[in-house]
Amino acid sequence: MHAYATNASERESTPVWLAFLAVVCALVLSSGLKLTKLEVPWWVDAPSVMGFYGLIYQWFDKHLWYQKFKVISFSSIPNLQGTWVGVIHSSYGGGTDVPEVILYIRQTWTRLNVRLTTQSSSSYSIMAAVNTQESSEPCLKYEYMNEPSALSVNTMNAHRGTASLQLSPNGKELVGDYFTGRGRQNLGAMEFKLVSREYLTRVEALRVANQQP
């Protein structure tokens, strides 16, 4: 996974709140030990402020940032984590549809990885940006490296490209465009539907997609 850019304002303020919470936790622990007159063994290092900050930051980065509770939202960054299934409409060969495309997105509050697989090739992101709904163009933009499979046609070569996908209001669809670089010079449209927030195998993903209305 690699870091990604975003216009989310909480990227600046959240570390401050997490640091404040770490100070509170360290103070509560210290007061509790004194109140109960417990002595921590010499071989046990009681969490300090920095220790608590590291634990809280990891918890927020991996699990808490996308949680929403009625009027409480910890982050404005859209949650794209999951397995998506869709189709690519490519300009290759005068116009070609590529069905059963699997898009895997792994995401934390600070890191992201996008992997797209078809029957003839796979690609992975090398840099990305996620714009929130507050942006003039809320979407996922990323640059990728594509590598053909061993059984693909001889005309397919490894190449770079860029993609821009916009998340639907219900958070269940990604629709956008892609452009390839030197070696392919194709363009096209992509459409994906979320089938699971978990990482599914290709067979599992297609089975779930076929069961959806």
PDB file of C-alpha atoms in Angstrom:
ATOM      1  CA  MET A   1       0.000   0.000   0.000  1.00  0.00           C
ATOM      2  CA  HIS A   2       1.135   3.533  -0.710  1.00  0.00           C
ATOM      3  CA  ALA A   3       0.205   6.967   0.638  1.00  0.00           C
ATOM      4  CA  TYR A   4      -2.498   8.962  -1.133  1.00  0.00           C
ATOM      5  CA  ALA A   5      -3.374  12.632  -1.339  1.00  0.00           C
ATOM      6  CA  THR A   6      -6.737  14.054  -0.307  1.00  0.00           C
ATOM      7  CA  ASN A   7      -8.467  17.384   0.196  1.00  0.00           C
ATOM      8  CA  ALA A   8      -9.943  16.228   3.528  1.00  0.00           C
ATOM      9  CA  SER A   9      -9.338  18.954   6.095  1.00  0.00           C
ATOM     10  CA  GLU A  10      -9.158  16.545   9.041  1.00  0.00           C
ATOM     11  CA  ARG A  11      -5.775  15.296   7.841  1.00  0.00           C
ATOM     12  CA  GLU A  12      -4.356  18.346   9.653  1.00  0.00           C
ATOM     13  CA  SER A  13      -6.576  18.471  12.753  1.00  0.00           C
ATOM     14  CA  THR A  14      -7.076  14.785  13.586  1.00  0.00           C
ATOM     15  CA  PRO A  15      -3.462  14.100  14.735  1.00  0.00           C
ATOM     16  CA  VAL A  16      -3.855  16.941  17.235  1.00  0.00           C
ATOM     17  CA  TRP A  17      -7.028  15.388  18.697  1.00  0.00           C
ATOM     18  CA  LEU A  18      -5.401  11.971  18.812  1.00  0.00           C
ATOM     19  CA  ALA A  19      -2.424  13.442  20.671  1.00  0.00           C
ATOM     20  CA  PHE A  20      -4.795  15.062  23.183  1.00  0.00           C
ATOM     21  CA  LEU A  21      -6.550  11.734  23.702  1.00  0.00           C
ATOM     22  CA  ALA A  22      -3.179  10.051  24.225  1.00  0.00           C
ATOM     23  CA  VAL A  23      -2.318  12.560  26.959  1.00  0.00           C
ATOM     24  CA  VAL A  24      -5.660  11.892  28.658  1.00  0.00           C
ATOM     25  CA  CYS A  25      -5.148   8.121  28.497  1.00  0.00           C
ATOM     26  CA  ALA A  26      -1.642   8.383  29.946  1.00  0.00           C
ATOM     27  CA  LEU A  27      -2.939  10.620  32.750  1.00  0.00           C
ATOM     28  CA  VAL A  28      -5.786   8.231  33.555  1.00  0.00           C
ATOM     29  CA  LEU A  29      -3.399   5.274  33.646  1.00  0.00           C
ATOM     30  CA  SER A  30      -0.979   7.094  35.900  1.00  0.00           C
ATOM     31  CA  SER A  31      -3.754   8.217  38.259  1.00  0.00           C
ATOM     32  CA  GLY A  32      -5.255   4.719  38.312  1.00  0.00           C
ATOM     33  CA  LEU A  33      -1.948   3.117  39.252  1.00  0.00           C
ATOM     34  CA  LYS A  34      -1.442   5.615  42.063  1.00  0.00           C
ATOM     35  CA  LEU A  35      -5.007   5.252  43.319  1.00  0.00           C
ATOM     36  CA  THR A  36      -4.860   1.470  43.409  1.00  0.00           C
ATOM     37  CA  LYS A  37      -1.271   1.524  44.647  1.00  0.00           C
ATOM     38  CA  LEU A  38      -0.265  -0.924  41.971  1.00  0.00           C
ATOM     39  CA  GLU A  39       3.352  -1.150  41.019  1.00  0.00           C
ATOM     40  CA  VAL A  40       4.261  -2.042  37.468  1.00  0.00           C
ATOM     41  CA  PRO A  41       7.075  -4.642  37.353  1.00  0.00           C
ATOM     42  CA  TRP A  42      10.409  -3.295  36.215  1.00  0.00           C
ATOM     43  CA  TRP A  43      10.269  -5.466  33.080  1.00  0.00           C
ATOM     44  CA  VAL A  44       6.941  -3.978  31.992  1.00  0.00           C
ATOM     45  CA  ASP A  45       7.035  -0.569  30.303  1.00  0.00           C
ATOM     46  CA  ALA A  46       3.727   1.177  31.033  1.00  0.00           C
ATOM     47  CA  PRO A  47       2.466   3.045  27.935  1.00  0.00           C
ATOM     48  CA  SER A  48       3.637   6.643  27.857  1.00  0.00           C
ATOM     49  CA  VAL A  49       1.984   9.479  25.946  1.00  0.00           C
ATOM     50  CA  MET A  50       3.868   8.483  22.803  1.00  0.00           C
ATOM     51  CA  GLY A  51       2.972   4.846  23.373  1.00  0.00           C
ATOM     52  CA  PHE A  52      -0.713   5.656  23.677  1.00  0.00           C
ATOM     53  CA  TYR A  53      -0.507   7.939  20.646  1.00  0.00           C
ATOM     54  CA  GLY A  54       0.976   5.147  18.539  1.00  0.00           C
ATOM     55  CA  LEU A  55      -1.742   2.703  19.598  1.00  0.00           C
ATOM     56  CA  ILE A  56      -4.588   5.189  19.100  1.00  0.00           C
ATOM     57  CA  TYR A  57      -3.230   6.375  15.759  1.00  0.00           C
ATOM     58  CA  GLN A  58      -2.991   2.815  14.426  1.00  0.00           C
ATOM     59  CA  TRP A  59      -6.528   2.082  15.636  1.00  0.00           C
ATOM     60  CA  PHE A  60      -7.895   5.208  13.977  1.00  0.00           C
ATOM     61  CA  ASP A  61      -5.910   4.709  10.760  1.00  0.00           C
ATOM     62  CA  LYS A  62      -7.102   1.121  10.226  1.00  0.00           C
ATOM     63  CA  HIS A  63     -10.530   0.845  11.837  1.00  0.00           C
ATOM     64  CA  LEU A  64     -12.097   3.996  13.245  1.00  0.00           C
ATOM     65  CA  TRP A  65     -11.761   6.553  10.432  1.00  0.00           C
ATOM     66  CA  TYR A  66     -14.611   5.193   8.277  1.00  0.00           C
ATOM     67  CA  GLN A  67     -17.085   4.569  11.113  1.00  0.00           C
ATOM     68  CA  LYS A  68     -20.251   6.661  11.157  1.00  0.00           C
ATOM     69  CA  PHE A  69     -22.679   6.955  14.054  1.00  0.00           C
ATOM     70  CA  LYS A  70     -25.806   8.947  13.180  1.00  0.00           C
ATOM     71  CA  VAL A  71     -24.522  12.544  13.494  1.00  0.00           C
ATOM     72  CA  ILE A  72     -20.887  11.576  14.187  1.00  0.00           C
ATOM     73  CA  SER A  73     -18.432  11.014  11.340  1.00  0.00           C
ATOM     74  CA  PHE A  74     -14.709  10.654  11.985  1.00  0.00           C
ATOM     75  CA  SER A  75     -13.571  11.416   8.436  1.00  0.00           C
ATOM     76  CA  SER A  76     -14.924  12.915   5.229  1.00  0.00           C
ATOM     77  CA  ILE A  77     -12.727  10.616   3.132  1.00  0.00           C
ATOM     78  CA  PRO A  78     -14.985   8.123   1.315  1.00  0.00           C
ATOM     79  CA  ASN A  79     -14.536   4.472   2.205  1.00  0.00           C
ATOM     80  CA  LEU A  80     -13.569   2.632  -0.996  1.00  0.00           C
ATOM     81  CA  GLN A  81     -12.322  -0.519   0.683  1.00  0.00           C
ATOM     82  CA  GLY A  82     -13.602  -3.738  -0.853  1.00  0.00           C
ATOM     83  CA  THR A  83     -14.027  -5.951  -3.886  1.00  0.00           C
ATOM     84  CA  TRP A  84     -15.724  -4.424  -6.928  1.00  0.00           C
ATOM     85  CA  VAL A  85     -16.910  -6.178 -10.094  1.00  0.00           C
ATOM     86  CA  GLY A  86     -17.635  -4.493 -13.398  1.00  0.00           C
ATOM     87  CA  VAL A  87     -16.917  -3.996 -17.071  1.00  0.00           C
ATOM     88  CA  ILE A  88     -14.467  -1.969 -19.164  1.00  0.00           C
ATOM     89  CA  HIS A  89     -15.526  -0.362 -22.453  1.00  0.00           C
ATOM     90  CA  SER A  90     -12.224  -0.016 -24.318  1.00  0.00           C
ATOM     91  CA  SER A  91     -11.307   1.748 -27.540  1.00  0.00           C
ATOM     92  CA  TYR A  92      -8.938  -1.135 -28.357  1.00  0.00           C
ATOM     93  CA  GLY A  93      -9.621  -2.730 -31.731  1.00  0.00           C
ATOM     94  CA  GLY A  94     -12.248  -0.163 -32.628  1.00  0.00           C
ATOM     95  CA  GLY A  95     -14.278  -0.850 -29.514  1.00  0.00           C
ATOM     96  CA  THR A  96     -14.163  -3.790 -27.131  1.00  0.00           C
ATOM     97  CA  ASP A  97     -16.054  -4.665 -23.958  1.00  0.00           C
ATOM     98  CA  VAL A  98     -14.089  -6.464 -21.257  1.00  0.00           C
ATOM     99  CA  PRO A  99     -16.486  -8.185 -18.828  1.00  0.00           C
ATOM    100  CA  GLU A 100     -15.853  -9.732 -15.410  1.00  0.00           C
ATOM    101  CA  VAL A 101     -13.281  -7.150 -14.339  1.00  0.00           C
ATOM    102  CA  ILE A 102     -12.358  -7.310 -10.649  1.00  0.00           C
ATOM    103  CA  LEU A 103     -11.242  -4.175  -8.816  1.00  0.00           C
ATOM    104  CA  TYR A 104      -9.641  -4.637  -5.409  1.00  0.00           C
ATOM    105  CA  ILE A 105      -9.215  -1.571  -3.202  1.00  0.00           C
ATOM    106  CA  ARG A 106      -7.404  -1.754   0.110  1.00  0.00           C
ATOM    107  CA  GLN A 107      -7.573   1.444   2.102  1.00  0.00           C
ATOM    108  CA  THR A 108      -6.754   2.952   5.462  1.00  0.00           C
ATOM    109  CA  TRP A 109      -6.987   6.586   6.502  1.00  0.00           C
ATOM    110  CA  THR A 110      -3.509   7.288   5.112  1.00  0.00           C
ATOM    111  CA  ARG A 111      -2.682   4.466   2.690  1.00  0.00           C
ATOM    112  CA  LEU A 112      -4.271   2.901  -0.377  1.00  0.00           C
ATOM    113  CA  ASN A 113      -3.777   0.178  -2.969  1.00  0.00           C
ATOM    114  CA  VAL A 114      -5.814  -0.368  -6.134  1.00  0.00           C
ATOM    115  CA  ARG A 115      -5.483  -3.626  -8.075  1.00  0.00           C
ATOM    116  CA  LEU A 116      -7.474  -4.419 -11.207  1.00  0.00           C
ATOM    117  CA  THR A 117      -7.582  -7.846 -12.795  1.00  0.00           C
ATOM    118  CA  THR A 118      -9.017  -9.180 -16.050  1.00  0.00           C
ATOM    119  CA  GLN A 119      -8.576 -12.519 -17.765  1.00  0.00           C
ATOM    120  CA  SER A 120      -5.642 -11.167 -19.782  1.00  0.00           C
ATOM    121  CA  SER A 121      -3.845  -8.694 -17.502  1.00  0.00           C
ATOM    122  CA  SER A 122      -3.588  -7.093 -14.078  1.00  0.00           C
ATOM    123  CA  SER A 123      -2.625  -3.633 -12.886  1.00  0.00           C
ATOM    124  CA  TYR A 124      -1.686  -2.010  -9.595  1.00  0.00           C
ATOM    125  CA  SER A 125      -1.663   1.598  -8.458  1.00  0.00           C
ATOM    126  CA  ILE A 126       1.592   3.450  -7.849  1.00  0.00           C
ATOM    127  CA  MET A 127       0.102   6.783  -6.706  1.00  0.00           C
ATOM    128  CA  ALA A 128      -3.405   8.053  -5.977  1.00  0.00           C
ATOM    129  CA  ALA A 129      -5.616  10.878  -4.736  1.00  0.00           C
ATOM    130  CA  VAL A 130      -9.058  10.673  -3.123  1.00  0.00           C
ATOM    131  CA  ASN A 131     -11.216  13.791  -3.271  1.00  0.00           C
ATOM    132  CA  THR A 132     -14.139  14.143  -0.877  1.00  0.00           C
ATOM    133  CA  GLN A 133     -17.649  15.357  -1.655  1.00  0.00           C
ATOM    134  CA  GLU A 134     -16.455  18.856  -0.751  1.00  0.00           C
ATOM    135  CA  SER A 135     -14.224  18.844  -3.827  1.00  0.00           C
ATOM    136  CA  SER A 136     -15.284  20.248  -7.185  1.00  0.00           C
ATOM    137  CA  GLU A 137     -14.622  16.763  -8.565  1.00  0.00           C
ATOM    138  CA  PRO A 138     -15.127  14.096  -5.875  1.00  0.00           C
ATOM    139  CA  CYS A 139     -13.470  10.929  -7.085  1.00  0.00           C
ATOM    140  CA  LEU A 140     -10.579   8.472  -6.941  1.00  0.00           C
ATOM    141  CA  LYS A 141      -7.727   9.272  -9.287  1.00  0.00           C
ATOM    142  CA  TYR A 142      -4.712   7.012  -9.624  1.00  0.00           C
ATOM    143  CA  GLU A 143      -1.801   6.112 -11.839  1.00  0.00           C
ATOM    144  CA  TYR A 144      -1.203   2.441 -12.477  1.00  0.00           C
ATOM    145  CA  MET A 145       1.212  -0.053 -13.984  1.00  0.00           C
ATOM    146  CA  ASN A 146      -0.368  -2.784 -16.109  1.00  0.00           C
ATOM    147  CA  GLU A 147       1.227  -6.155 -16.761  1.00  0.00           C
ATOM    148  CA  PRO A 148      -0.185  -8.727 -19.239  1.00  0.00           C
ATOM    149  CA  SER A 149      -0.658 -12.324 -18.157  1.00  0.00           C
ATOM    150  CA  ALA A 150       1.417 -15.165 -19.555  1.00  0.00           C
ATOM    151  CA  LEU A 151      -1.432 -16.293 -21.829  1.00  0.00           C
ATOM    152  CA  SER A 152      -2.340 -12.861 -23.212  1.00  0.00           C
ATOM    153  CA  VAL A 153      -1.948 -11.978 -26.908  1.00  0.00           C
ATOM    154  CA  ASN A 154       1.478 -10.921 -28.181  1.00  0.00           C
ATOM    155  CA  THR A 155       0.300  -7.373 -28.874  1.00  0.00           C
ATOM    156  CA  MET A 156      -0.180  -6.686 -25.149  1.00  0.00           C
ATOM    157  CA  ASN A 157       2.764  -4.974 -23.453  1.00  0.00           C
ATOM    158  CA  ALA A 158       3.381  -3.646 -19.988  1.00  0.00           C
ATOM    159  CA  HIS A 159       2.346  -0.005 -19.804  1.00  0.00           C
ATOM    160  CA  ARG A 160       1.380   2.865 -17.531  1.00  0.00           C
ATOM    161  CA  GLY A 161      -1.979   4.556 -17.372  1.00  0.00           C
ATOM    162  CA  THR A 162      -4.266   6.774 -15.339  1.00  0.00           C
ATOM    163  CA  ALA A 163      -7.820   6.264 -14.133  1.00  0.00           C
ATOM    164  CA  SER A 164     -10.505   8.506 -12.651  1.00  0.00           C
ATOM    165  CA  LEU A 165     -13.473   6.923 -10.867  1.00  0.00           C
ATOM    166  CA  GLN A 166     -16.387   8.759  -9.262  1.00  0.00           C
ATOM    167  CA  LEU A 167     -18.238   7.232  -6.322  1.00  0.00           C
ATOM    168  CA  SER A 168     -22.033   7.182  -6.473  1.00  0.00           C
ATOM    169  CA  PRO A 169     -24.029   8.885  -3.674  1.00  0.00           C
ATOM    170  CA  ASN A 170     -24.942   5.505  -2.177  1.00  0.00           C
ATOM    171  CA  GLY A 171     -21.285   4.438  -2.117  1.00  0.00           C
ATOM    172  CA  LYS A 172     -21.980   1.242  -4.061  1.00  0.00           C
ATOM    173  CA  GLU A 173     -20.814   2.158  -7.582  1.00  0.00           C
ATOM    174  CA  LEU A 174     -17.650   3.510  -9.181  1.00  0.00           C
ATOM    175  CA  VAL A 175     -17.871   4.933 -12.694  1.00  0.00           C
ATOM    176  CA  GLY A 176     -15.202   6.712 -14.698  1.00  0.00           C
ATOM    177  CA  ASP A 177     -12.572   6.702 -17.424  1.00  0.00           C
ATOM    178  CA  TYR A 178      -9.054   5.473 -18.008  1.00  0.00           C
ATOM    179  CA  PHE A 179      -6.213   6.439 -20.335  1.00  0.00           C
ATOM    180  CA  THR A 180      -3.172   4.343 -21.186  1.00  0.00           C
ATOM    181  CA  GLY A 181       0.287   5.599 -21.963  1.00  0.00           C
ATOM    182  CA  ARG A 182       2.940   4.718 -24.479  1.00  0.00           C
ATOM    183  CA  GLY A 183       2.712   1.192 -25.810  1.00  0.00           C
ATOM    184  CA  ARG A 184      -1.090   0.982 -25.772  1.00  0.00           C
ATOM    185  CA  GLN A 185      -2.568   4.465 -26.178  1.00  0.00           C
ATOM    186  CA  ASN A 186      -6.115   3.337 -25.493  1.00  0.00           C
ATOM    187  CA  LEU A 187      -8.906   4.966 -23.565  1.00  0.00           C
ATOM    188  CA  GLY A 188     -12.251   3.852 -22.290  1.00  0.00           C
ATOM    189  CA  ALA A 189     -14.923   3.831 -19.619  1.00  0.00           C
ATOM    190  CA  MET A 190     -15.168   1.682 -16.504  1.00  0.00           C
ATOM    191  CA  GLU A 191     -18.167   0.690 -14.399  1.00  0.00           C
ATOM    192  CA  PHE A 192     -17.953  -1.184 -11.099  1.00  0.00           C
ATOM    193  CA  LYS A 193     -20.356  -2.309  -8.377  1.00  0.00           C
ATOM    194  CA  LEU A 194     -19.344  -3.118  -4.823  1.00  0.00           C
ATOM    195  CA  VAL A 195     -19.863  -6.802  -4.013  1.00  0.00           C
ATOM    196  CA  SER A 196     -18.110  -6.984  -0.630  1.00  0.00           C
ATOM    197  CA  ARG A 197     -16.071  -4.936   1.812  1.00  0.00           C
ATOM    198  CA  GLU A 198     -13.881  -8.022   2.192  1.00  0.00           C
ATOM    199  CA  TYR A 199     -11.144  -9.314  -0.118  1.00  0.00           C
ATOM    200  CA  LEU A 200     -12.761 -12.029  -2.256  1.00  0.00           C
ATOM    201  CA  THR A 201     -11.211 -14.399  -4.741  1.00  0.00           C
ATOM    202  CA  ARG A 202     -12.127 -13.962  -8.396  1.00  0.00           C
ATOM    203  CA  VAL A 203     -14.535 -16.905  -8.297  1.00  0.00           C
ATOM    204  CA  GLU A 204     -16.216 -15.656  -5.126  1.00  0.00           C
ATOM    205  CA  ALA A 205     -16.498 -12.095  -6.445  1.00  0.00           C
ATOM    206  CA  LEU A 206     -18.146 -13.177  -9.708  1.00  0.00           C
ATOM    207  CA  ARG A 207     -20.524 -15.494  -7.869  1.00  0.00           C
ATOM    208  CA  VAL A 208     -21.664 -12.717  -5.550  1.00  0.00           C
ATOM    209  CA  ALA A 209     -21.973 -10.276  -8.455  1.00  0.00           C
ATOM    210  CA  ASN A 210     -24.203 -12.682 -10.372  1.00  0.00           C
ATOM    211  CA  GLN A 211     -26.475 -13.011  -7.347  1.00  0.00           C
ATOM    212  CA  GLN A 212     -26.999  -9.265  -7.066  1.00  0.00           C
ATOM    213  CA  PRO A 213     -30.090  -7.731  -8.751  1.00  0.00           C
TER     214      PRO A 213
END
